[in-house]
Amino acid sequence: VDNHRFSRKDLEGRIWIINFIYTACPDQCLAMSGTMQVLQAVFRQNERVHLVSLSLDPDRDSPEVLRAYAKRWGARGDRWHFVTGAKTELRQLLEKGFHIGNSDDLTQHSLYMVLVDAHGDIRGYYQGDDPKAVRRLQRDGWRLNHEQHRSTAQP
């Protein structure tokens, strides 16, 4: 959102939850952003957990548009990041990085939220519009935080 090139390095050593949106989406993305807003509140005291909303519509979702969207949802810029990229990069990231896409139309995207550990390994996929799955994501996020916090605290 702040015009710098956001990359995986920005999340090194952090647990992160990513979802896939576009700001002109009239329904599902709004629900997904609402879920991310809840997750921001759930993990507000935990600086190791970051949220990433990846826009799949780079033609419309400029940094200015993403900044306004983030403000609309009360996103804390230091903890909830709104990013996008070139369409070829987005396709590759969805297909080869997260293994959840293969469509030419990026706006026909998954409703999955992905939990990634501090080493960059995917720990789980959660259906973002399923309240039970979101509760599981919250529980797994806290569990992962405690697990990884213990492993880094030991000599």
GROMACS .gro file of C-alpha atoms in nm:
model
  155
    1VAL     CA    1   0.000   0.000   0.000
    2ASP     CA    2   0.288   0.240   0.064
    3ASN     CA    3   0.444   0.191  -0.283
    4HIS     CA    4   0.738  -0.022  -0.167
    5ARG     CA    5   0.802  -0.362  -0.315
    6PHE     CA    6   0.656  -0.604  -0.062
    7SER     CA    7   0.810  -0.950  -0.061
    8ARG     CA    8   0.839  -1.263   0.143
    9LYS     CA    9   1.139  -1.105   0.318
   10ASP     CA   10   0.900  -0.857   0.480
   11LEU     CA   11   0.742  -1.153   0.659
   12GLU     CA   12   1.053  -1.351   0.755
   13GLY     CA   13   1.032  -1.476   1.110
   14ARG     CA   14   0.662  -1.393   1.128
   15ILE     CA   15   0.349  -1.602   1.116
   16TRP     CA   16   0.111  -1.477   0.852
   17ILE     CA   17  -0.237  -1.528   0.726
   18ILE     CA   18  -0.306  -1.444   0.364
   19ASN     CA   19  -0.630  -1.403   0.176
   20PHE     CA   20  -0.704  -1.318  -0.186
   21ILE     CA   21  -0.931  -1.028  -0.277
   22TYR     CA   22  -1.000  -0.746  -0.517
   23THR     CA   23  -1.151  -0.420  -0.402
   24ALA     CA   24  -1.427  -0.403  -0.665
   25CYS     CA   25  -1.565  -0.742  -0.558
   26PRO     CA   26  -1.929  -0.694  -0.455
   27ASP     CA   27  -1.970  -0.984  -0.214
   28GLN     CA   28  -1.723  -1.257  -0.117
   29CYS     CA   29  -1.422  -1.027  -0.085
   30LEU     CA   30  -1.619  -0.805   0.150
   31ALA     CA   31  -1.691  -1.107   0.369
   32MET     CA   32  -1.325  -1.213   0.352
   33SER     CA   33  -1.211  -0.863   0.449
   34GLY     CA   34  -1.456  -0.871   0.739
   35THR     CA   35  -1.300  -1.197   0.851
   36MET     CA   36  -0.953  -1.044   0.827
   37GLN     CA   37  -1.076  -0.751   1.036
   38VAL     CA   38  -1.185  -1.000   1.303
   39LEU     CA   39  -0.848  -1.177   1.283
   40GLN     CA   40  -0.672  -0.844   1.325
   41ALA     CA   41  -0.862  -0.798   1.652
   42VAL     CA   42  -0.800  -1.157   1.764
   43PHE     CA   43  -0.424  -1.126   1.711
   44ARG     CA   44  -0.389  -0.756   1.806
   45GLN     CA   45  -0.166  -0.834   2.105
   46ASN     CA   46   0.053  -1.069   1.905
   47GLU     CA   47   0.316  -0.884   1.702
   48ARG     CA   48   0.438  -1.205   1.537
   49VAL     CA   49   0.113  -1.262   1.347
   50HIS     CA   50   0.065  -1.051   1.034
   51LEU     CA   51  -0.217  -1.041   0.784
   52VAL     CA   52  -0.177  -1.007   0.408
   53SER     CA   53  -0.460  -0.929   0.168
   54LEU     CA   54  -0.338  -0.993  -0.184
   55SER     CA   55  -0.534  -0.811  -0.452
   56LEU     CA   56  -0.580  -1.014  -0.769
   57ASP     CA   57  -0.685  -0.709  -0.972
   58PRO     CA   58  -0.369  -0.506  -1.024
   59ASP     CA   59  -0.525  -0.308  -1.310
   60ARG     CA   60  -0.773  -0.142  -1.073
   61ASP     CA   61  -0.616  -0.191  -0.732
   62SER     CA   62  -0.343   0.071  -0.735
   63PRO     CA   63  -0.159   0.156  -0.412
   64GLU     CA   64  -0.401   0.447  -0.363
   65VAL     CA   65  -0.706   0.224  -0.404
   66LEU     CA   66  -0.559  -0.037  -0.168
   67ARG     CA   67  -0.475   0.233   0.085
   68ALA     CA   68  -0.838   0.357   0.082
   69TYR     CA   69  -0.966  -0.001   0.110
   70ALA     CA   70  -0.734  -0.069   0.404
   71LYS     CA   71  -0.859   0.245   0.577
   72ARG     CA   72  -1.219   0.137   0.518
   73TRP     CA   73  -1.148  -0.184   0.709
   74GLY     CA   74  -0.948  -0.020   0.989
   75ALA     CA   75  -0.632  -0.206   0.894
   76ARG     CA   76  -0.325  -0.140   1.103
   77GLY     CA   77  -0.057  -0.073   0.843
   78ASP     CA   78   0.215  -0.233   1.051
   79ARG     CA   79   0.024  -0.562   1.083
   80TRP     CA   80  -0.225  -0.593   0.795
   81HIS     CA   81  -0.067  -0.549   0.455
   82PHE     CA   82  -0.253  -0.489   0.128
   83VAL     CA   83  -0.045  -0.583  -0.174
   84THR     CA   84  -0.072  -0.673  -0.540
   85GLY     CA   85   0.160  -0.748  -0.828
   86ALA     CA   86   0.183  -0.813  -1.198
   87LYS     CA   87  -0.074  -1.062  -1.329
   88THR     CA   88   0.195  -1.311  -1.432
   89GLU     CA   89   0.348  -1.297  -1.083
   90LEU     CA   90   0.006  -1.336  -0.922
   91ARG     CA   91  -0.079  -1.641  -1.134
   92GLN     CA   92   0.254  -1.800  -1.053
   93LEU     CA   93   0.213  -1.726  -0.682
   94LEU     CA   94  -0.136  -1.875  -0.675
   95GLU     CA   95  -0.049  -2.182  -0.881
   96LYS     CA   96   0.304  -2.266  -0.769
   97GLY     CA   97   0.330  -2.092  -0.432
   98PHE     CA   98  -0.009  -2.154  -0.277
   99HIS     CA   99  -0.134  -2.430  -0.511
  100ILE     CA  100  -0.483  -2.281  -0.533
  101GLY     CA  101  -0.532  -2.132  -0.875
  102ASN     CA  102  -0.513  -2.201  -1.242
  103SER     CA  103  -0.766  -1.967  -1.395
  104ASP     CA  104  -0.698  -1.701  -1.653
  105ASP     CA  105  -0.949  -1.482  -1.470
  106LEU     CA  106  -0.780  -1.393  -1.143
  107THR     CA  107  -1.100  -1.246  -1.003
  108GLN     CA  108  -1.244  -1.601  -0.998
  109HIS     CA  109  -1.027  -1.678  -0.701
  110SER     CA  110  -1.026  -1.905  -0.402
  111LEU     CA  111  -1.196  -1.817  -0.077
  112TYR     CA  112  -0.917  -1.989   0.111
  113MET     CA  113  -0.715  -1.818   0.378
  114VAL     CA  114  -0.368  -1.962   0.420
  115LEU     CA  115  -0.171  -1.990   0.744
  116VAL     CA  116   0.205  -1.966   0.689
  117ASP     CA  117   0.464  -2.024   0.960
  118ALA     CA  118   0.770  -1.814   1.045
  119HIS     CA  119   0.980  -2.028   0.808
  120GLY     CA  120   0.751  -1.963   0.511
  121ASP     CA  121   0.592  -2.307   0.517
  122ILE     CA  122   0.218  -2.342   0.459
  123ARG     CA  123   0.054  -2.484   0.770
  124GLY     CA  124  -0.308  -2.487   0.661
  125TYR     CA  125  -0.587  -2.379   0.430
  126TYR     CA  126  -0.913  -2.249   0.572
  127GLN     CA  127  -1.235  -2.167   0.391
  128GLY     CA  128  -1.273  -1.797   0.469
  129ASP     CA  129  -1.651  -1.797   0.451
  130ASP     CA  130  -1.693  -2.088   0.693
  131PRO     CA  131  -1.715  -1.975   1.058
  132LYS     CA  132  -1.593  -2.315   1.186
  133ALA     CA  133  -1.290  -2.300   0.958
  134VAL     CA  134  -1.214  -1.945   1.072
  135ARG     CA  135  -1.230  -2.054   1.438
  136ARG     CA  136  -0.990  -2.338   1.350
  137LEU     CA  137  -0.760  -2.084   1.184
  138GLN     CA  138  -0.761  -1.870   1.499
  139ARG     CA  139  -0.685  -2.171   1.718
  140ASP     CA  140  -0.413  -2.296   1.483
  141GLY     CA  141  -0.260  -1.946   1.460
  142TRP     CA  142  -0.229  -1.924   1.839
  143ARG     CA  143  -0.097  -2.279   1.860
  144LEU     CA  144   0.162  -2.208   1.592
  145ASN     CA  145   0.265  -1.889   1.766
  146HIS     CA  146   0.323  -2.073   2.095
  147GLU     CA  147   0.504  -2.358   1.919
  148GLN     CA  148   0.738  -2.129   1.727
  149HIS     CA  149   0.787  -1.893   2.019
  150ARG     CA  150   0.904  -2.184   2.235
  151SER     CA  151   1.141  -2.310   1.965
  152THR     CA  152   1.308  -1.969   1.926
  153ALA     CA  153   1.325  -1.905   2.302
  154GLN     CA  154   1.523  -2.222   2.374
  155PRO     CA  155   1.904  -2.211   2.353
   0.00000   0.00000   0.00000
